[in-house]
CSV table of N, CA and C in Angstrom, one decimal:
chain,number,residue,atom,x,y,z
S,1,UNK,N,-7.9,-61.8,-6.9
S,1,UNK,CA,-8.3,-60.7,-5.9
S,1,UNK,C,-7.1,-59.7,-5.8
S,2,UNK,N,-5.5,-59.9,-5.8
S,2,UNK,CA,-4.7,-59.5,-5.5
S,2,UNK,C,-4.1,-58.7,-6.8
S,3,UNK,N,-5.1,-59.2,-7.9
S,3,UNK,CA,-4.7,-58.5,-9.3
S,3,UNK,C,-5.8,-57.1,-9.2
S,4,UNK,N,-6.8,-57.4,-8.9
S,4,UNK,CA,-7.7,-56.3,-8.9
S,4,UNK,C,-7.6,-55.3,-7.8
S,5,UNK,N,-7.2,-55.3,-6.9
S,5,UNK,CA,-6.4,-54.5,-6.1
S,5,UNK,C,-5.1,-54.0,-6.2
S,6,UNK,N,-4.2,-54.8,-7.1
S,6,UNK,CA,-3.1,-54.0,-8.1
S,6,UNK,C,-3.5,-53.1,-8.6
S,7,UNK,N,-4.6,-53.7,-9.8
S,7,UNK,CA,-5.0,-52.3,-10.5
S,7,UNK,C,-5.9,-50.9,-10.3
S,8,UNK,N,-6.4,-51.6,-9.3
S,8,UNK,CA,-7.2,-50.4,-8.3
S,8,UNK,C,-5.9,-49.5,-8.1
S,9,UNK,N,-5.3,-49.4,-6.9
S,9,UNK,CA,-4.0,-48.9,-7.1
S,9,UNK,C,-3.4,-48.3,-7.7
S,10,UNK,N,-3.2,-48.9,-9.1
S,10,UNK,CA,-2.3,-48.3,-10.6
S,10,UNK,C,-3.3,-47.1,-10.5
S,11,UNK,N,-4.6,-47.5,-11.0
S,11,UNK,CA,-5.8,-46.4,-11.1
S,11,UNK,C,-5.8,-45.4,-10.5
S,12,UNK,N,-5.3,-45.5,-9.1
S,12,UNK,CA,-5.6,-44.1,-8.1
S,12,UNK,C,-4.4,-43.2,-8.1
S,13,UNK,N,-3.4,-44.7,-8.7
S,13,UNK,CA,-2.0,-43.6,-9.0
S,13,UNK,C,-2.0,-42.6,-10.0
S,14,UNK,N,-2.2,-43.1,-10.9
S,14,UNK,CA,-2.5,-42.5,-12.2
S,14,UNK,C,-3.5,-41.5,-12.2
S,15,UNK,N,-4.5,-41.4,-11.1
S,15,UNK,CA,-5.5,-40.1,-11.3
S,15,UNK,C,-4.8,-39.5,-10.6
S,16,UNK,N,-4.0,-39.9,-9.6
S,16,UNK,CA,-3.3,-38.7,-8.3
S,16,UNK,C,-2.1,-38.1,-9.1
S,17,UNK,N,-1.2,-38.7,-10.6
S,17,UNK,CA,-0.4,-38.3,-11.3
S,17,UNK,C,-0.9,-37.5,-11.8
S,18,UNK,N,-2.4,-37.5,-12.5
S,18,UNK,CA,-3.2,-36.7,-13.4
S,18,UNK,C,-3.5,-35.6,-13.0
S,19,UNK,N,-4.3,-35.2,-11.6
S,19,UNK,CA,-4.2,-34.5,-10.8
S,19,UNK,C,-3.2,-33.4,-10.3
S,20,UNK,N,-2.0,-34.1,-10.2
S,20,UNK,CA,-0.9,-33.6,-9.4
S,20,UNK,C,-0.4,-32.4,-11.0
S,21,UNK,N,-0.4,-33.7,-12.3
S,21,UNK,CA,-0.1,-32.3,-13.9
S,21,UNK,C,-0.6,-31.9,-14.0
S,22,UNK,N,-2.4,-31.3,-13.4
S,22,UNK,CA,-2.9,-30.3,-14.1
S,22,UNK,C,-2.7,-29.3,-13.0
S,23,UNK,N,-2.9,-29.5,-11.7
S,23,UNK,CA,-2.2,-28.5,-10.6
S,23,UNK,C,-1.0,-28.0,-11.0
S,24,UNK,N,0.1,-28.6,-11.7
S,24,UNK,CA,1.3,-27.7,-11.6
S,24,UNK,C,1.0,-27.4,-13.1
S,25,UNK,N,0.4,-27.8,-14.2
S,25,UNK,CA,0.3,-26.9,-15.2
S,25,UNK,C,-0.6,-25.7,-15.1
S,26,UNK,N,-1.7,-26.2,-14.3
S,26,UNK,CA,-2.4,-24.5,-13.7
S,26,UNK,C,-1.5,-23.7,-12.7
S,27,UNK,N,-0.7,-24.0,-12.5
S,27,UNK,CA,0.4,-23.0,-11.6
S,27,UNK,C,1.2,-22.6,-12.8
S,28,UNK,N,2.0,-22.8,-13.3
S,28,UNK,CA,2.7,-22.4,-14.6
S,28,UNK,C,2.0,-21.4,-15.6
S,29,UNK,N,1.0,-21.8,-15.7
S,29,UNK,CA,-0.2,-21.1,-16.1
S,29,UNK,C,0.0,-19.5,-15.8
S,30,UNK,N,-0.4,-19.5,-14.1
S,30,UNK,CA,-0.5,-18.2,-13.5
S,30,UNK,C,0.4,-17.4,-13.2
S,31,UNK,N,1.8,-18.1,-13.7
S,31,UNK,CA,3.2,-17.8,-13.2
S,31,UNK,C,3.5,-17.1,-14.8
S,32,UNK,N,2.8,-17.5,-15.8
S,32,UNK,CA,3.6,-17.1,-16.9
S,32,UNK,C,2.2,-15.9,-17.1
S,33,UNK,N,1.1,-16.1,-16.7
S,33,UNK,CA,0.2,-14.6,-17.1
S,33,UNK,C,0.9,-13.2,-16.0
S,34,UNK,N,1.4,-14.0,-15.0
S,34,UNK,CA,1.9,-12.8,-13.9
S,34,UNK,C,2.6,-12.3,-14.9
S,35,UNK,N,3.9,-13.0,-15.0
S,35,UNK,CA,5.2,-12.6,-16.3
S,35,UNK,C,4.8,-11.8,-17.1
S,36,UNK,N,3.7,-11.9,-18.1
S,36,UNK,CA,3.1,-11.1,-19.0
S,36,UNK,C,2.8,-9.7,-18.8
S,37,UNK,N,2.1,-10.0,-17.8
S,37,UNK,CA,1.1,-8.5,-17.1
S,37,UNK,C,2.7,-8.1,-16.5
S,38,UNK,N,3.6,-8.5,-16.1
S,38,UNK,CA,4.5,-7.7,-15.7
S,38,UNK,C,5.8,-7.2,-17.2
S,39,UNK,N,5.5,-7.7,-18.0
S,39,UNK,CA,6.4,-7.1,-19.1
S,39,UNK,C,5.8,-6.3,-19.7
S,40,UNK,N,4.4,-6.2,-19.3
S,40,UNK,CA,3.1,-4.8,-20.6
S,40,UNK,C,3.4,-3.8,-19.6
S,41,UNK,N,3.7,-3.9,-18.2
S,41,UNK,CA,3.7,-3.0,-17.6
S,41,UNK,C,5.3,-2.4,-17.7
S,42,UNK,N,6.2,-3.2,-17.7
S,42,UNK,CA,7.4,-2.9,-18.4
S,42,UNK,C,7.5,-1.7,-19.6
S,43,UNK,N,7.2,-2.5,-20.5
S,43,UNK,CA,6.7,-1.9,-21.2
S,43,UNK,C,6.0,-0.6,-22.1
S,44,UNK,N,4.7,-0.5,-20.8
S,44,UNK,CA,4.2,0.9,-21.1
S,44,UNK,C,5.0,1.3,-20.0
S,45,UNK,N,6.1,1.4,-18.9
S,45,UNK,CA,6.7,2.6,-18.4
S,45,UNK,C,7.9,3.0,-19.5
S,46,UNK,N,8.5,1.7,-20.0
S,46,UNK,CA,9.3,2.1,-21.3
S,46,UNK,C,9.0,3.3,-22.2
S,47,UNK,N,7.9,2.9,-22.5
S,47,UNK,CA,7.4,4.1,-23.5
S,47,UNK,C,7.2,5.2,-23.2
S,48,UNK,N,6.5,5.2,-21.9
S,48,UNK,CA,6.1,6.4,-21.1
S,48,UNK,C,7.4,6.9,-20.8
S,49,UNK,N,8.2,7.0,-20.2
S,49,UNK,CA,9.7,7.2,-19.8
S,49,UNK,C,10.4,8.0,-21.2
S,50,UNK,N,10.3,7.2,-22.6
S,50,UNK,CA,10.5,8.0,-23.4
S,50,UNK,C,9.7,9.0,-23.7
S,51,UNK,N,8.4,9.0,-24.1
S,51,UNK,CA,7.7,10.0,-24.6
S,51,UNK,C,7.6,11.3,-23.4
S,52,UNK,N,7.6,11.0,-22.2
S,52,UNK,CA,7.8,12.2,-21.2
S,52,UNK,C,9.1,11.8,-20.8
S,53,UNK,N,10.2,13.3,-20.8
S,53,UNK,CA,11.1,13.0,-20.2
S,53,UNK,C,11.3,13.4,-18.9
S,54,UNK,N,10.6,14.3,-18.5
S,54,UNK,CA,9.8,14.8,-16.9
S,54,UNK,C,9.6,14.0,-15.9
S,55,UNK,N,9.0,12.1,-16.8
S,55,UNK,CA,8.3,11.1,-15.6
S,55,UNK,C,10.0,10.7,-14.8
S,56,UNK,N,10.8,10.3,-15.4
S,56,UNK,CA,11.7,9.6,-14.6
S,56,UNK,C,11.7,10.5,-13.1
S,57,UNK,N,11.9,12.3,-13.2
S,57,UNK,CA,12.5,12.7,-12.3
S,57,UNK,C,11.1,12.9,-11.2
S,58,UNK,N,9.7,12.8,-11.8
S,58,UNK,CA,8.5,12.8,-11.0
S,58,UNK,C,8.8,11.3,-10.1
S,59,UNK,N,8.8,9.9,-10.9
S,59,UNK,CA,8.8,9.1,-10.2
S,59,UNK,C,9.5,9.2,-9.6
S,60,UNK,N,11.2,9.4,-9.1
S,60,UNK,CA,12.0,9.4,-8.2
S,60,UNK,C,11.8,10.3,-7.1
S,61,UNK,N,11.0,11.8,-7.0
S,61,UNK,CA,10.4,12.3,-6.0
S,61,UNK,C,9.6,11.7,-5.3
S,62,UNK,N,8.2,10.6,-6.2
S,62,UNK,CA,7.6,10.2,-5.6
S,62,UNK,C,8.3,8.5,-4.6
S,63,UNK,N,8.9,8.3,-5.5
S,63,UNK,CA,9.8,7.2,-4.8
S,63,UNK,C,10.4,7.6,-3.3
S,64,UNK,N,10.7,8.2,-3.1
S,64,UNK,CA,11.7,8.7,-2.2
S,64,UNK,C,10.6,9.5,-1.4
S,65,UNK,N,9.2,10.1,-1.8
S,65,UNK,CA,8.3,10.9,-0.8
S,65,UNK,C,7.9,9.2,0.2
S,66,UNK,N,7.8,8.5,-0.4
S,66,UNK,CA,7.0,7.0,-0.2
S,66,UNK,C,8.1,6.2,0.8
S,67,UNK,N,9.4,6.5,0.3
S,67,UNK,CA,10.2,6.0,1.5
S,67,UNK,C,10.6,6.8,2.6
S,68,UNK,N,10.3,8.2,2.3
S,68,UNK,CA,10.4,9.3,3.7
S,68,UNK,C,9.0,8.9,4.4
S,69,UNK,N,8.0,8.2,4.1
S,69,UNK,CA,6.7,8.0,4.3
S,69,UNK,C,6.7,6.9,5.4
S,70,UNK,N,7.1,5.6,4.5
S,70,UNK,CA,7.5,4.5,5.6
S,70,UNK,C,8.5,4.6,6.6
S,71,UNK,N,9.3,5.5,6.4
S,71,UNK,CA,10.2,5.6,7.3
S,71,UNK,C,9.7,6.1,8.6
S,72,UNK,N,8.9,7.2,8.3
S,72,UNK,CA,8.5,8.2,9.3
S,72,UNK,C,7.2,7.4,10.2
S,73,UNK,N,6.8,6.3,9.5
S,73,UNK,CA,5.2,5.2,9.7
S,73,UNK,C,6.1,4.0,10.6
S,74,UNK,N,6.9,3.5,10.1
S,74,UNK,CA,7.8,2.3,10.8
S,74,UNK,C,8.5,3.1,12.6
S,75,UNK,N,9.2,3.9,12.2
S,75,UNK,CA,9.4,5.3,13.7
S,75,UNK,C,8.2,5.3,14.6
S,76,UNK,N,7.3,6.1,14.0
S,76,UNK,CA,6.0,6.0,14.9
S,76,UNK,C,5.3,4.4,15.3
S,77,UNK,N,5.3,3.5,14.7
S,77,UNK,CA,5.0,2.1,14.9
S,77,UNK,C,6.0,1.7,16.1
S,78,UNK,N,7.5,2.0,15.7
S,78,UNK,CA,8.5,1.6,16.7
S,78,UNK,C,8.0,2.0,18.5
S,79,UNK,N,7.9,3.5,18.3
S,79,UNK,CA,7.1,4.3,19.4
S,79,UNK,C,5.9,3.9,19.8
S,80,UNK,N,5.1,3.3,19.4
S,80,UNK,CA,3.7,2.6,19.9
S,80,UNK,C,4.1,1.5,20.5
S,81,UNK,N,4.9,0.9,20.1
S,81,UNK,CA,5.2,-0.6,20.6
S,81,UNK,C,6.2,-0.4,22.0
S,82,UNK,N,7.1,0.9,22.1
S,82,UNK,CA,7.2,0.8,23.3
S,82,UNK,C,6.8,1.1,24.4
S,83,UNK,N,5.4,2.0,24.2
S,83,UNK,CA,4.3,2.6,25.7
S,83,UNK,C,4.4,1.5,25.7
């Protein structure tokens, strides 16, 4: 009785082991397609960046319109929160 309830046990270990490796190999998974999609995107700004030399100085206006943006949104949030 005490054998078959050992291996009951082993058994449930071993699926909750099996379990537990395909969860973190499906996590690794999504962690290395993120990676991907984030080096194509690399990538085509790379290229884009060379073939126009215009985009750097467009992105940095818009960079900087986007943080004059939040700045002026986080201000006014500040100001609502203190009526």
């Amino acid at each position: 009785m005490a054998e078959s309830e050992s291996q009951e046990e082993n058994c449930d270990d071993r699926e909750r082991k099996v379990e537990n490796f395909e969860m973190d190999v499906e996590e690794l998974l999504e962690k290395i397609e993120e990676l991907a999609v984030h080096i194509t995107w690399m990538t085509f700004d790379s290229i884009a960046i060379q073939t126009n030399p215009d985009l750097p100085s467009a992105m940095q206006r818009l960079e900087n319109a986007y943080l004059t943006c939040k700045e002026q949104m986080e201000k006014k949030w500040q100001e609502v929160l203190m009526e």
